[in-house]
Each structure stands twice: as C-alpha cells, then as structure tokens.
Coordinates of C-alpha atoms in Angstrom, one line a residue:
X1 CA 6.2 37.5 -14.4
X2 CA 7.0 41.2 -14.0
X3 CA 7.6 44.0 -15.9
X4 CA 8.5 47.4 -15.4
X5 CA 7.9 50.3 -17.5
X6 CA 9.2 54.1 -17.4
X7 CA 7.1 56.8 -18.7
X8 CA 9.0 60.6 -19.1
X9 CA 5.5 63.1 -19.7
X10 CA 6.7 66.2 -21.7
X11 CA 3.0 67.9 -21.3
X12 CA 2.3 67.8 -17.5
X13 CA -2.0 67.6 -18.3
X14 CA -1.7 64.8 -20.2
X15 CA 0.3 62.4 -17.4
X16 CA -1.9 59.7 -17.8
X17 CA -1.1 55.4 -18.2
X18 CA -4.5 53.7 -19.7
X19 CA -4.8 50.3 -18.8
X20 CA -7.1 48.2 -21.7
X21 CA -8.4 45.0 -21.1
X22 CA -10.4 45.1 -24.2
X23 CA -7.5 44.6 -27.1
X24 CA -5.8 41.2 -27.5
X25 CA -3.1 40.1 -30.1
X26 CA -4.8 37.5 -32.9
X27 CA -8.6 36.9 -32.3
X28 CA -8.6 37.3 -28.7
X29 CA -11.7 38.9 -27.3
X30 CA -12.2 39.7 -23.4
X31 CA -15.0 37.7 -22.2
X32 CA -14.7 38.9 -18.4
X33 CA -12.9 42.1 -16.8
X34 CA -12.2 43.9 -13.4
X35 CA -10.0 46.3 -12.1
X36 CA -9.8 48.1 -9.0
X37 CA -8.0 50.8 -7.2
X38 CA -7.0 49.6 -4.1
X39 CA -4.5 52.5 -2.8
X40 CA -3.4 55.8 -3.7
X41 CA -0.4 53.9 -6.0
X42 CA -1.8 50.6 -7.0
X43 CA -4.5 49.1 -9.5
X44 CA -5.4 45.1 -9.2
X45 CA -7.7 42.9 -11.6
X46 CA -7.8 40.4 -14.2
X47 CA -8.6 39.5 -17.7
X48 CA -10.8 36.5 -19.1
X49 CA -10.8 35.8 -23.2
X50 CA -11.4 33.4 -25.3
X51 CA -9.6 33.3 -28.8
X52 CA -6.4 31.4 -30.2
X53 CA -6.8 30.5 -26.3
X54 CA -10.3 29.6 -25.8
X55 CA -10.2 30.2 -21.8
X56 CA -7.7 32.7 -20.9
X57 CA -7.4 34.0 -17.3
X58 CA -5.0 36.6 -16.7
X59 CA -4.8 38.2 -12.9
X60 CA -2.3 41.2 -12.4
X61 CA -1.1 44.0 -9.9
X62 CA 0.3 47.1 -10.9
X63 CA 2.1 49.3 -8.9
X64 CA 3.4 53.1 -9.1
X65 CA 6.1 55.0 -7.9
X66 CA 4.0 57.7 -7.0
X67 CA 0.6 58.6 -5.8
X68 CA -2.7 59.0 -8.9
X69 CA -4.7 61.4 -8.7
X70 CA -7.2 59.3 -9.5
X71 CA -8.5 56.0 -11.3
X72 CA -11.2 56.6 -13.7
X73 CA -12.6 53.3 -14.9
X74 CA -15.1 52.7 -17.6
X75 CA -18.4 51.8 -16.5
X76 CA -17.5 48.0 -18.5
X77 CA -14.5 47.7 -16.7
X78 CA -12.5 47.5 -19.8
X79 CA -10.7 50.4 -19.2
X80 CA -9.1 52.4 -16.5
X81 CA -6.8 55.8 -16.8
X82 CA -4.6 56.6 -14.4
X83 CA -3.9 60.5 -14.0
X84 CA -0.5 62.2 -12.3
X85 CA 0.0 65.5 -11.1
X86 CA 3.7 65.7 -12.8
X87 CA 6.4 68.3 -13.7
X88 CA 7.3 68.6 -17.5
X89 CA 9.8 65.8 -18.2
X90 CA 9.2 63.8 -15.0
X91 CA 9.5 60.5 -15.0
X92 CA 6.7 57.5 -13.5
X93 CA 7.7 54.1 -13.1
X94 CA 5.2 51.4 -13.0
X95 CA 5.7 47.5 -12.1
X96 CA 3.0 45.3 -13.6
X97 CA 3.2 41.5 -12.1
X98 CA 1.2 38.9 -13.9
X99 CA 0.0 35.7 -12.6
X100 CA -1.8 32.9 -13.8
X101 CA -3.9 31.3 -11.0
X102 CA -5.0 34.7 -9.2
X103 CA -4.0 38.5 -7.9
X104 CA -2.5 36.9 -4.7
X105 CA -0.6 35.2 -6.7
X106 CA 0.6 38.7 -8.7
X107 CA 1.7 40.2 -5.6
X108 CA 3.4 37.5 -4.6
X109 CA 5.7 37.4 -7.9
X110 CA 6.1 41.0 -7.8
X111 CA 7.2 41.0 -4.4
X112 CA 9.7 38.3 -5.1
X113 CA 11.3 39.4 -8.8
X114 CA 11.1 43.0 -8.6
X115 CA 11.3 43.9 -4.7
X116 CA 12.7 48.0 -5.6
X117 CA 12.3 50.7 -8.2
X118 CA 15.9 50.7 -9.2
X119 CA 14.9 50.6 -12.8
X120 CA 18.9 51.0 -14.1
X121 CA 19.9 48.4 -11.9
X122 CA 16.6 46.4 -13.9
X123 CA 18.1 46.6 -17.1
X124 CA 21.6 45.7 -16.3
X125 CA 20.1 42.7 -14.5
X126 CA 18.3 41.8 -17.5
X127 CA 21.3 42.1 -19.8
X128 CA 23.2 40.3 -17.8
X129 CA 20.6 37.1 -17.1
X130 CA 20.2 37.2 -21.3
X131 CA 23.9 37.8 -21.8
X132 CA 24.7 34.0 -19.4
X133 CA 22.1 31.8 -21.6
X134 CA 23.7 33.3 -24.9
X135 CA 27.0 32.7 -23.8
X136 CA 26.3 28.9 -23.6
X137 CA 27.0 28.8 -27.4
X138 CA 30.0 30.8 -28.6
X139 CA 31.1 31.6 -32.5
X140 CA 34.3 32.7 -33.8
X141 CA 33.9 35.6 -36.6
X142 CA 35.5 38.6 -38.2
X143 CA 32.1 39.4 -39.5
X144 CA 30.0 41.4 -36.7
X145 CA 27.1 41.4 -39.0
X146 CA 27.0 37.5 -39.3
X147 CA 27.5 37.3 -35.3
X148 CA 24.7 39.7 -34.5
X149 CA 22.7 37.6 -36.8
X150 CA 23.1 34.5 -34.9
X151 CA 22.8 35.4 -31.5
X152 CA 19.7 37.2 -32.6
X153 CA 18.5 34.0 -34.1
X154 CA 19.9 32.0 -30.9
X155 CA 17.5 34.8 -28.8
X156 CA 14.5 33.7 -30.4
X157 CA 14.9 30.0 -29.6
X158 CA 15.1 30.7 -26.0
X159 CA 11.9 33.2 -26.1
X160 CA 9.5 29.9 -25.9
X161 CA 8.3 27.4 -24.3
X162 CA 7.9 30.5 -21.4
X163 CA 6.8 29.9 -17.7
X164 CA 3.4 28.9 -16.7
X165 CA 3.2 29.2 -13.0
X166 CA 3.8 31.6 -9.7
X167 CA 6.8 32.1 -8.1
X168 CA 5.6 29.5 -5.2
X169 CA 5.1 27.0 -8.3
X170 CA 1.6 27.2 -8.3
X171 CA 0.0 27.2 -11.8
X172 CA -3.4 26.8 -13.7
X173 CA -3.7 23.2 -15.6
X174 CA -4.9 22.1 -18.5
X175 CA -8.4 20.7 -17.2
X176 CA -9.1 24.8 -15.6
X177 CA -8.2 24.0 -12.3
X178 CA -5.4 25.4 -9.7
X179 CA -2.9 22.8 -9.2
X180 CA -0.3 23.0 -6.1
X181 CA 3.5 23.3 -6.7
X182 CA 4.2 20.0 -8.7
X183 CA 7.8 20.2 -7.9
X184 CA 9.3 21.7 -11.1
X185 CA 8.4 24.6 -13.3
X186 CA 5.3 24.6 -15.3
X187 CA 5.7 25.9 -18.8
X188 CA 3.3 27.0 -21.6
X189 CA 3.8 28.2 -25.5
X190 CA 4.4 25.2 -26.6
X191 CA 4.8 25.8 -30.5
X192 CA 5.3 22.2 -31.2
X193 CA 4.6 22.0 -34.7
X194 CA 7.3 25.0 -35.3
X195 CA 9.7 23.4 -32.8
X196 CA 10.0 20.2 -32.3
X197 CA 12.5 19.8 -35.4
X198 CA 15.0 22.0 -34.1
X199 CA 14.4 24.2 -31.5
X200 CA 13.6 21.1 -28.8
X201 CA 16.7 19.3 -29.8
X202 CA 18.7 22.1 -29.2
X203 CA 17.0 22.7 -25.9
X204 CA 18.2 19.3 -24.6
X205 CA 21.6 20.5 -25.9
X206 CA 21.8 23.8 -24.5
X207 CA 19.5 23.6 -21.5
X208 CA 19.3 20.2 -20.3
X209 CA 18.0 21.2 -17.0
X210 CA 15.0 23.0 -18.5
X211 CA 14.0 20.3 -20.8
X212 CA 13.4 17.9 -17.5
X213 CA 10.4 20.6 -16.3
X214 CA 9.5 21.1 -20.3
X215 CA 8.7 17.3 -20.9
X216 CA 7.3 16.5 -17.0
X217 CA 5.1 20.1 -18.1
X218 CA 3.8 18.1 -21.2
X219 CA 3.5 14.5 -19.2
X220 CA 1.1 16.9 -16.9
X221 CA -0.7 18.1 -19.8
X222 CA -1.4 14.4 -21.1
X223 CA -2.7 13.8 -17.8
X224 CA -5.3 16.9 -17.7
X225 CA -6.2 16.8 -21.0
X226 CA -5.7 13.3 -22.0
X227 CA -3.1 13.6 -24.5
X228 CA 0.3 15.2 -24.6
X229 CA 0.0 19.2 -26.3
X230 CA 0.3 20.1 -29.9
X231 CA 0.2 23.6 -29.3
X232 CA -0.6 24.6 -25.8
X233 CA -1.2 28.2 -25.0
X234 CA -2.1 29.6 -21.5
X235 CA -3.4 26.3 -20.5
X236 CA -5.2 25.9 -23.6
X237 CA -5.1 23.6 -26.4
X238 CA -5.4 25.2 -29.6
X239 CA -4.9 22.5 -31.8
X240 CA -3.0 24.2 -33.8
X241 CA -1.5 22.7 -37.4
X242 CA -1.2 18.9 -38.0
X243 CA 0.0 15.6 -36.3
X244 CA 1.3 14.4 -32.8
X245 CA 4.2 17.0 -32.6
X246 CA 4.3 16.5 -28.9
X247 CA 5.3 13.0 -28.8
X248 CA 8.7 13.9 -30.4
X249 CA 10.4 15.8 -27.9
X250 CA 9.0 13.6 -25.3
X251 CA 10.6 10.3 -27.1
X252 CA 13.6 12.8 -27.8
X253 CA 13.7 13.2 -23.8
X254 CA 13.4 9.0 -23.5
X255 CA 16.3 8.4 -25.7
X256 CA 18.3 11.3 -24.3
X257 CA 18.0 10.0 -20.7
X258 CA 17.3 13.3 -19.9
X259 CA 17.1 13.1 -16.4
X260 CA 14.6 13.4 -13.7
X261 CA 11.8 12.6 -16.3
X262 CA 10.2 9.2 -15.7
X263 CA 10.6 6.8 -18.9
X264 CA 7.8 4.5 -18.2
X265 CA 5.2 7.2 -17.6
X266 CA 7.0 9.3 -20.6
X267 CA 6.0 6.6 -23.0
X268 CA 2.8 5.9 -21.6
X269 CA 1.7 9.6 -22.5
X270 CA 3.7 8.5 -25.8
X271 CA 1.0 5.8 -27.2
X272 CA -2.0 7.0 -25.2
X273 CA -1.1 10.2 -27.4
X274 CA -0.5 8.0 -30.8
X275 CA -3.8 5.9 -30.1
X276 CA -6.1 8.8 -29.7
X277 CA -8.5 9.0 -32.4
X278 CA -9.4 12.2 -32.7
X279 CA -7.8 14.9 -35.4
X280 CA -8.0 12.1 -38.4
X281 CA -5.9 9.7 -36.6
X282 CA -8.9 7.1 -36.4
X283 CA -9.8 7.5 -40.0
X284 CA -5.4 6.5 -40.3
X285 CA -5.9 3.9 -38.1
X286 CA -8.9 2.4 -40.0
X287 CA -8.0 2.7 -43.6
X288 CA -4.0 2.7 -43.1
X289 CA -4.5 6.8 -44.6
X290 CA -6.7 9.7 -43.9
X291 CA -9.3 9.8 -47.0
X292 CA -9.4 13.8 -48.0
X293 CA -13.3 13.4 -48.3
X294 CA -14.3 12.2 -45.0
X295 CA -11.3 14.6 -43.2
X296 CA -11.3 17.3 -45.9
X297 CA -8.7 20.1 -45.5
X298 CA -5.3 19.4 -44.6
X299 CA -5.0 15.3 -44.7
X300 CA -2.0 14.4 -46.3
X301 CA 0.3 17.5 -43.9
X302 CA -2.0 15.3 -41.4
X303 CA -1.0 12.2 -42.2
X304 CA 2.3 12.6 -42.8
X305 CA 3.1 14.1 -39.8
X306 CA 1.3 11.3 -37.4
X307 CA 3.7 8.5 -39.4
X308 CA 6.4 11.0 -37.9
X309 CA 5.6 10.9 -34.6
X310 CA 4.9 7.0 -34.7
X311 CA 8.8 6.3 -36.0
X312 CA 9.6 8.6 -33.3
X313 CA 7.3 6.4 -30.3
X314 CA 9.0 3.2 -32.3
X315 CA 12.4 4.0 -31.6
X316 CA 11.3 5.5 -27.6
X317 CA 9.7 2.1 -27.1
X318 CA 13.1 0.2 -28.6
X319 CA 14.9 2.2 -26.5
X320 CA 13.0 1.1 -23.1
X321 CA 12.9 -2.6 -24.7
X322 CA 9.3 -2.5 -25.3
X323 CA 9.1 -4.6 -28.8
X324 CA 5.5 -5.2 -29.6
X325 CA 5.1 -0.8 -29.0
X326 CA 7.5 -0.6 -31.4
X327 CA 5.0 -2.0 -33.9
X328 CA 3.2 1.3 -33.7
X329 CA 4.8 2.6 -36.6
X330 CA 3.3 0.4 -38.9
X331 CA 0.7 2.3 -40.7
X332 CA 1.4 3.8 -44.1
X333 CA 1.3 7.1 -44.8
X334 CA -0.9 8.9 -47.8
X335 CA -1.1 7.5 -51.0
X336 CA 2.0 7.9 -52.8
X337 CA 2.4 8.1 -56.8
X338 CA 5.6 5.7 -57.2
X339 CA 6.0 7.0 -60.3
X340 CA 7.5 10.6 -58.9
X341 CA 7.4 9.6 -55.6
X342 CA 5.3 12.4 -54.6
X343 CA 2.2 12.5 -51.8
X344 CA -1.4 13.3 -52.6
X345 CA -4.6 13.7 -51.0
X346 CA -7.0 10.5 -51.8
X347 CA -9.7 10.2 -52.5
X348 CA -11.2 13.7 -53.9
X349 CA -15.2 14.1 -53.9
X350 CA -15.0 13.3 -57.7
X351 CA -13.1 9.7 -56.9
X352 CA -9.7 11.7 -58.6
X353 CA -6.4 12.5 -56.4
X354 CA -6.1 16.0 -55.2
X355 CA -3.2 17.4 -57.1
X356 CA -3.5 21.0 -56.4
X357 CA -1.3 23.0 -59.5
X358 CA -2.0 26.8 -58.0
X359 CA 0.0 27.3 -55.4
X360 CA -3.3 29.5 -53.5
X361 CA -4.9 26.4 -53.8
X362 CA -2.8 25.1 -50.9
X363 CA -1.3 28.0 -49.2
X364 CA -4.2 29.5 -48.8
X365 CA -5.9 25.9 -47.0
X366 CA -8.6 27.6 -45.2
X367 CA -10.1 28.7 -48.1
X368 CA -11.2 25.7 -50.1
X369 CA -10.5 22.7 -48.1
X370 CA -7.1 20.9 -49.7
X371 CA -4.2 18.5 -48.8
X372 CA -1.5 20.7 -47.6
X373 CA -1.0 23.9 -45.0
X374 CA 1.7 26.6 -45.6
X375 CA 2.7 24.8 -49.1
X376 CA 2.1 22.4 -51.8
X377 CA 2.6 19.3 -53.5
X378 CA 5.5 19.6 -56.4
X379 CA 4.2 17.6 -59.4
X380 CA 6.5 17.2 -62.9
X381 CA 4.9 18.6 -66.0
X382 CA 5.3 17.7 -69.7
X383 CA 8.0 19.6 -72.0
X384 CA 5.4 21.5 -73.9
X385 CA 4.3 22.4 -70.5
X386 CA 7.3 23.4 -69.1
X387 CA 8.1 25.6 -72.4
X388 CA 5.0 27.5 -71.7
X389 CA 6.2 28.9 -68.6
X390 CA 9.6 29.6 -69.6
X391 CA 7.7 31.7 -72.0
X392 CA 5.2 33.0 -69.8
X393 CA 8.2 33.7 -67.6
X394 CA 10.2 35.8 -70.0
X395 CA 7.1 37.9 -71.1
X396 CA 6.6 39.2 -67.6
X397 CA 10.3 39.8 -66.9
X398 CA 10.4 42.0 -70.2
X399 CA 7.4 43.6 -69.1
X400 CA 9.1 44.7 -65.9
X401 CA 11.9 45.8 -67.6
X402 CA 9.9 47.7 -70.0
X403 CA 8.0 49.7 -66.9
X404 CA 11.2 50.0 -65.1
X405 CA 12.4 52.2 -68.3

C-alpha cells in the first residue's frame, strides 16, 4: 500500500518530482483528478479512470522528507510539480501511500507500514519479507543460472492476486460501494483465465492461508456483482477472455477443504455462476453449443472453457454429496469433427464450419470475428498439400541463407 522512492538531484535548479494523473498503463484514461497541497511537505488527492477498469478510484498521500518550495498544479488538476531548494547530489525521499476507499484511508496505511524514513532499513525489510515466501519452496542445483530462473519464475506467481483493501480491512466492492472490514483480506487482480491452471493450485499448496481470503474475496464478488470474477481488476469486472474461470479455484478450494471458506455458500456462487446466461452461456445452454453466428468471435475458446468449469462444479458438488448438481456438466461442448477429433466453430454465416487455415485469422481475433483467442485450430492437410510447404519451406530457408552470404 506504500511505496517509497529516493531521488539523488545532480543539477540543484532542476530538483523537481511531477506527479501525473493523466497517463495510465493499457487504455486507461483519467476521468476525474485532484490534488492538493496540504503542508509545506505533503501532497493528497485521487485519481478516477475508466479503461481495462471501467471505474477506477485511486486516493493517495504523499509525503516528503523535506520542505517544497512550492506546489504548482495545472489548472486541470492533472498535474502538479513539486520544486526543492537542494545541494548538488542531495538526496529527497518521498513516501506515497495508496488506498482504495479514500485519502483517510492513505494516511492511515502509511502511518501503519512505513511509520520512518529509514529507507536502508526499507529495502532490507523488503528482501527479507520476499526472501520468507520464496523460501517456502527450495531446489537443489549446481546450476545458478537454472536456480535464478526458477525463483524468478516462482516471484511472479506470488505478484497476483494483490491486496484490495486498507490496513483497517476496509475496501471498495464490486457493486461501487465502501464495505466495512469483512474479516479477512480483500484481494483484486484476479487473472483467472491466466491462473487458474496453475498458479491457484499452487497457491493452495504454497499459501494455504491466503487462498481462504482469495476464495471468501471471490464468494464476495459473486455476491456484489452476481457472479463469481473472471478477471476482476480494481473492483472491476473486465470480462476479460473466455469461460467461467472463477469457478475452478473456488471448487479447487471445496475439494481442498481449504479451511475457513464456507462449502455450501462456495458452491452456491459455484452454479449461480455456471447458470448465468450472459457471455454465450445461454446460447450453450439452449442449443447444447454456442453457434459462431449468433455469438460471433471467440465461441468455441468460449465454449470449451464453460464445459471446463462445469466438470469442475460436478466434481465440487460430488464432493459435498450434492448428486442431481453434479448433472451440471452435461452439456456438450462445440461441434467436434470425429474424424480428427478436432473443435470447430458452427455454424459460419455461409452454413460451412469455421476452419480458419491462417494462423492471423485466429491470433489476431479482434480483427474479423473467429472461433479461437491467442491460437488456432490444427487441421490435417492432404500429401500434395503438405509437399507444398515443405517446398515453400525450403525456398525461404535458401533465401535466407542466400542474404545471410
């Protein structure tokens, strides 16, 4: 919730820090801004955008280790520059808290995670919080490379699902309101679609006691939003990529016996979740598919993915001895070809499957509307065919050759 920079200002007129509350990552575009000055060493405001997130509200404090000169802020609030009266080389420090419910609530996590300016003291803290969660998972190797390799790797799966809520447990829902401590921590980032094949698992492996507040996080979402996230960003659905990839960690959680997460109420955000007809999973429901012409981009990935999460509500509600739920993986998937066993989009506008043969055709899915995201359909091809691009193949290595000479 806090961070602390360091600044070291070689040129003594140009000690400046710019805040910029105009510039988000992807698409994000500030919809709302204010900042104000509120003593000689600290700035407060906040931050309202709508992009990947379509109602962001970030408040924040920030606080100096010595005096500005002054504030100037743009008349549009967007920006503010902070100027110093500094010796060459000296060094200002600056603590920026973050909070998602309001600038009370900033000062209140600064106050409680960064209380000094001991920025030394800071890093080793940090190391040493990183170098506890890492440790969790040890490897035996001669080869350093290999080992830096993995615990980088092992990093990265511990970067998200982040926390979503102040230091009191406060925290901003789903449904835009400011919701009192719920007695666990709130989380958001939840990449589901990236992570529930591997990354989750290995959450309940690694950090147990984490994945009790991740899945109670997700059973509050269900309740706020009315269905569990697919991929939840600063209390924001994005709906990003395809399926119900939030009931599989929750299920996960239910066959686990992870604890302190309540089964019954698990599994009800389970098949409210699977029942919910928006996304194509009406047009499944109805025609035992999703037809590409009346869902258009994406419907087989779609598809596929739903019948995933279903086997994974079947064997939650087999675990808790709930037999006729267990019948909710009974709808078949996309039309398959059982002559190569392969999936394809049905029907096309012209009454033919959708077999794209370009792989831009589906990598490139927001183009033009076909079956698949980040891939394609593999599909055999005749000998003649295949001789063609073993030719093809050869004439454009020899050409390469020929340049590289």
């Amino acid at each position: 919730r806090v961070g602390f920079h360091k600044y070291t200002f070689n040129n003594p007129a140009e000690a400046a820090v710019v805040f910029d509350l105009q510039n988000g990552g992807c698409w994000d575009k500030t919809t709302e801004a204010y900042m104000k000055q509120v003593s000689e060493t600290c700035v407060e405001g906040y931050r309202y955008s709508r992009g990947w997130a379509n109602d962001q509200k970030v408040f924040f404090v920030a606080e100096f280790s010595k005096p500005m000169q002054e504030l100037a802020i743009t008349e549009n609030g967007l920006y503010g520059r902070a100027k110093f009266a500094t010796k060459a080389n000296e060094q200002v420090y600056v603590k920026v808290a973050i909070s998602p419910v309001s600038i009370e609530g900033a000062k209140a996590n600064m106050a409680a995670e960064l209380p000094d300016w001991n920025f030394e003291r800071t890093i080793k803290a940090a190391d040493a919080a990183w170098n506890t969660e890492l440790a969790k998972m040890r490897i035996t190797t001669a080869d350093e490379s290999a080992k830096r390799v993995f615990y980088t790797g092992l990093y990265h799966t511990m970067v998200a699902p982040s926390e979503f809520c102040d230091v009191n447990g406060d925290y901003r829902g789903a449904d835009g309101q400011m919701h009192k401590n719920p007695g666990y921590t709130t989380y958001t980032t939840y990449s589901l679609w990236d992570t529930y094949r591997a990354s989750m698992p290995l959450m309940t492996i690694m950090h147990p006691e984490r994945m009790t507040d991740m899945v109670n996080t997700m059973l509050a979402i269900n309740d706020e939003q009315g269905r569990l996230p697919v991929w939840h960003l600063w209390g924001c659905e994005t709906d990003c990529m395809v399926g119900n990839p939030g009931i599989i960690p929750v299920a996960d959680a239910i066959i686990k016996d992870i604890a302190g997460v309540d089964q019954e109420r698990a599994f009800a955000a389970i098949k409210n979740t699977a029942m919910n007809e928006g996304r194509g999973n009406g047009l499944r429901m109805k025609y035992g598919y999703i037809p590409f012409d009346e869902f258009g981009k994406e419907n087989v990935a779609f598809d596929m993915e739903y019948a995933l999460a279903d086997g994974a509500a079947a064997l939650a509600a087999e675990k808790l001895g709930k037999t006729e739920d267990a019948k909710l993986d009974n709808v078949e998937s996309e039309t398959e070809d059982p002559r190569i066993m392969l999936m394809y989009g049905v029907p096309f506008p012209d009454g033919q499957v959708a077999r794209p043969v370009e792989d831009a055709e589906s990598v490139e899915a927001n183009k033009d509307g076909v079956p698949f995201p980040d891939g394609r359909v593999a599909h055999p091809i005749s000998e003649e065919e295949a001789a063609k691009v073993i030719e093809q193949l050869k004439a454009e290595e020899a050409a390469k050759t020929e340049e590289q000479k």
